[in-house]
C-alpha positions as MATLAB code, in Angstrom:
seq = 'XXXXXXXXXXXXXXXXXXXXXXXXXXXXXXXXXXXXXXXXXXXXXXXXXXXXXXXXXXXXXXXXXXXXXXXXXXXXXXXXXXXXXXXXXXXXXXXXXXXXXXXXXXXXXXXXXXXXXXXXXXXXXXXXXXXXXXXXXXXXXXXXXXXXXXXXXXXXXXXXXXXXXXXXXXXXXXXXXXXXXXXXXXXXXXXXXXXXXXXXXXXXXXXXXXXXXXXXXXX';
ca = [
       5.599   16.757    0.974;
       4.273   17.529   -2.241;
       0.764   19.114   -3.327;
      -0.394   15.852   -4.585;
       1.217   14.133   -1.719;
      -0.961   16.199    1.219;
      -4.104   16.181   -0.981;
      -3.962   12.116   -0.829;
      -3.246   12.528    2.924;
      -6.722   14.517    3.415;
      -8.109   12.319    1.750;
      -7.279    9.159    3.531;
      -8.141   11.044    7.123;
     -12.003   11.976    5.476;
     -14.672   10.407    8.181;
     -15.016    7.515    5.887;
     -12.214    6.156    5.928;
     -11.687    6.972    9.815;
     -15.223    5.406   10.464;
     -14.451    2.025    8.754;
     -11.297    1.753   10.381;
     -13.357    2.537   13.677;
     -15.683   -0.061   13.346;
     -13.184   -2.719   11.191;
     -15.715   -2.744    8.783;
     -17.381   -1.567    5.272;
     -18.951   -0.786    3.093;
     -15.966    1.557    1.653;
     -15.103    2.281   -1.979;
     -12.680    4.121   -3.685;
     -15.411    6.412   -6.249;
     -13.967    7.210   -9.840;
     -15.498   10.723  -11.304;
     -17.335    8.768  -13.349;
     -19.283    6.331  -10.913;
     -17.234    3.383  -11.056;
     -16.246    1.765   -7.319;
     -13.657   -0.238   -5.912;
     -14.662   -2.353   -2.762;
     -11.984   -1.595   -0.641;
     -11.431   -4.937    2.013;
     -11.687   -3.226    5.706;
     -12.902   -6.576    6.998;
      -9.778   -8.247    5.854;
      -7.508   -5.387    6.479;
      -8.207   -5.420   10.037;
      -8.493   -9.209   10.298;
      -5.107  -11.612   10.903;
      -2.782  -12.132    8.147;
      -4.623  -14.249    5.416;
      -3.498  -17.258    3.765;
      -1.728  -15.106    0.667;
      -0.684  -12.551    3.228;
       1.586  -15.570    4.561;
       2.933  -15.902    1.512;
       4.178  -12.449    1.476;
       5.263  -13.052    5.009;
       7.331  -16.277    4.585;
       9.535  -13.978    1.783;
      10.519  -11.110    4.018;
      14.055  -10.400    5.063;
      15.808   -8.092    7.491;
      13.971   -5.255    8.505;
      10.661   -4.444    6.565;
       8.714   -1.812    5.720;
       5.143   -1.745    5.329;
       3.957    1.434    2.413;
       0.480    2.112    3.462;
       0.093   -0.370    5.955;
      -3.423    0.912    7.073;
      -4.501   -1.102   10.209;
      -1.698   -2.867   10.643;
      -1.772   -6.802   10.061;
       1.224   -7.342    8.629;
       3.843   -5.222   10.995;
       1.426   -6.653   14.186;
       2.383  -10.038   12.590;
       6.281   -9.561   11.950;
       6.413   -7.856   15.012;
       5.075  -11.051   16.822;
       7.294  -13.346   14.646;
      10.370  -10.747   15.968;
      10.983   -9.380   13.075;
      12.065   -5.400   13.126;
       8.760   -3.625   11.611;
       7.641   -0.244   10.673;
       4.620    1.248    9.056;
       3.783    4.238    7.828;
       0.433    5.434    6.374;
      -1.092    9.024    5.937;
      -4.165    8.271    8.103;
      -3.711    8.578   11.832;
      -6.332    5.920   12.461;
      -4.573    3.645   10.909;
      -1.541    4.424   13.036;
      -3.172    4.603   15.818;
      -4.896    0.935   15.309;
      -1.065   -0.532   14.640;
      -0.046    0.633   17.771;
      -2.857   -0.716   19.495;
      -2.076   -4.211   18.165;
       1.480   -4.027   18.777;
       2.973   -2.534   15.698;
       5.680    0.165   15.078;
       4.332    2.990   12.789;
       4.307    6.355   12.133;
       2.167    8.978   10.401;
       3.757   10.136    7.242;
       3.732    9.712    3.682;
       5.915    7.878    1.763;
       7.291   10.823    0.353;
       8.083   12.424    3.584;
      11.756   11.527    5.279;
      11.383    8.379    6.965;
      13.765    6.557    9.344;
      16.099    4.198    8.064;
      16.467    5.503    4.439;
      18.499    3.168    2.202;
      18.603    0.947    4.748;
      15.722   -1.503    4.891;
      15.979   -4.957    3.526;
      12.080   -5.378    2.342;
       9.479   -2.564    1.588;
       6.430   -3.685    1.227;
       3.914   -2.336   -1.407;
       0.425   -4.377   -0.778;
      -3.799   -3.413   -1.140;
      -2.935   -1.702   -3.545;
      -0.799    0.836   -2.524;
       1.494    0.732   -5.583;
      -1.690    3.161   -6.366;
      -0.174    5.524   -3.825;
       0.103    8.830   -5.451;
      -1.131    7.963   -8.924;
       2.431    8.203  -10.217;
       3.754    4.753   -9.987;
       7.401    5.938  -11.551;
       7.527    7.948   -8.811;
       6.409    5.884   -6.101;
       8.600    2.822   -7.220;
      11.783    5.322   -7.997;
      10.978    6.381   -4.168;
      10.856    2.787   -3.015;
      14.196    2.083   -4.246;
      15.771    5.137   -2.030;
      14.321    3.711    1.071;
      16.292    0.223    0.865;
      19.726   -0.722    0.505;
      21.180   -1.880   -2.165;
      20.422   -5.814   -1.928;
      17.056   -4.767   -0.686;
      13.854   -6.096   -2.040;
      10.079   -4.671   -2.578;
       7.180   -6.712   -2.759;
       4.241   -5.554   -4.761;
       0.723   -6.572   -5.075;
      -0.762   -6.138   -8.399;
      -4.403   -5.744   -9.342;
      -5.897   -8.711  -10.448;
      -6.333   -7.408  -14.094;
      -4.683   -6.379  -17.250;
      -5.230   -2.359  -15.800;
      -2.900    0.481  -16.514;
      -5.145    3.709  -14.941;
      -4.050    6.709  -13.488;
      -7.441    8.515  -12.397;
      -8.608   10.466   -9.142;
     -10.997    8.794   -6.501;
     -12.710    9.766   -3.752;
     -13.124    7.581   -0.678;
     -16.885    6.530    0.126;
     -18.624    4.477    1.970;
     -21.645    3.760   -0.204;
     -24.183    5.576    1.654;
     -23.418    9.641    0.815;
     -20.657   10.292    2.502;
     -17.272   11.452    0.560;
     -13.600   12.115    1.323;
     -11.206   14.528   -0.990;
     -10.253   13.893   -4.217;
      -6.884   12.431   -4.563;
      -4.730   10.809   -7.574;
      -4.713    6.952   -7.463;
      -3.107    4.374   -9.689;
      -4.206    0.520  -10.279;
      -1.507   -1.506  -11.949;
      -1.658   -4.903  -13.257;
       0.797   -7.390  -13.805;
       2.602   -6.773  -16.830;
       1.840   -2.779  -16.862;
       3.652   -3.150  -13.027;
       6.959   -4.993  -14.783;
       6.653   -2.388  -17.374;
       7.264    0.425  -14.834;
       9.579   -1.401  -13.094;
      11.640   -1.597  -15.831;
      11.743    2.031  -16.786;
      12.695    2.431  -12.687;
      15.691    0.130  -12.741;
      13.872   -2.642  -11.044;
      13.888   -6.253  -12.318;
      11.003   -9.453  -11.227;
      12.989  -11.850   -8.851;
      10.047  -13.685   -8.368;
       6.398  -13.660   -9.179;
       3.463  -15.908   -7.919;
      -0.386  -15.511   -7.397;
      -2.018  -17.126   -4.113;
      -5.944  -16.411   -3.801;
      -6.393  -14.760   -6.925;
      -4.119  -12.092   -5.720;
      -0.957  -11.735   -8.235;
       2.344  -10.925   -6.193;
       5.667   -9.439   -7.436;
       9.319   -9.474   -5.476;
      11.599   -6.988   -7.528;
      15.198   -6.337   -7.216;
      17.094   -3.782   -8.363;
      18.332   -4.539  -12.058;
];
């Protein structure tokens, strides 16, 4: 695992985090150096699969796997729907909270040898976790090891024209801090733009609850 790699996995086990995962609930923000905050959505990350979730659902094929997949929805859901699941996120609350509900995960990074390489059908890329890292070259070049060759990734954009690389904290509104860590947020058009330079190319593209989605292939 790289430097950047375990400083992002400290981050994402601070007491924040772990408490809102805890609980199922916010207030938690990802904190920019200079004030700004992203509302991160516990309550809806915990909750069943949402109507645009289902979208995302209804397109996966063969065996997934879930990048970041923090409390689990989605692998509980595929997993009930018998569809071979895995997740794997750097928090081991998270983890811990997929297994509860059913789900298949494991604590690791992304970066860190995972079962399976080159061998999944669809990765999954969703809450922003094509932020993972703050390199999204990286993280997409990474993505395309992990499945096979036919093999698909789904990304969720941000809901803006954004191209940032910046670091964040995670916070929960109220004082308390977790460890600096690189993060990315990626629009639309500056996600086809690095999936471009990566070898990927848009299958299909579609936006369901304000939330723009992305299936990309490799070119």
């Amino acid at each position: 695992m790289t430097l950047t790699a375990v400083s992002t996995a400290l981050a994402w086990r601070a007491d924040p985090y772990t408490d809102a995962l805890r609980s199922g609930r916010g207030p938690l923000f990802l904190h920019r150096q200079d004030g700004w905050l992203l509302p991160l959505e516990v309550e809806r990350w915990c909750a069943a699969p949402d109507p645009a979730d289902l979208t995302v659902l209804r397109r996966c094929r063969g065996a997934v796997l879930d990048i970041g997949c923090g409390p689990g929805r989605l692998v509980v859901a595929l997993a009930a729907l018998g569809t071979a699941a895995l997740g794997v996120d750097v928090s081991p609350e998270a983890v811990r909270r997929t297994r509860r509900s059913g789900g298949s995960a494991l604590c690791r990074s992304v970066f860190d040898p995972l079962p399976g390489e080159g061998r999944w059908h669809t990765a999954l890329l969703l809450d922003g976790n094509v932020g993972i890292g703050g390199d999204p070259a990286a993280l997409l070049t990474r993505a395309a090891r992990l499945l096979e060759p036919e093999g698909q990734l789904i990304v969720e954009a941000a809901p803006l024209d954004v191209d940032e690389r910046v670091e964040v904290r995670v916070a929960d509104g109220r004082g308390a801090f977790g460890a600096a860590f690189p993060w990315s947020r990626l629009g639309s058009a500056a996600l086809l733009r690095y999936a471009r330079a990566t070898g990927w190319r848009a299958a299909e593209r579609w936006t369901s609850a304000g939330r723009p989605f992305v299936v990309l292939r490799r070119a």
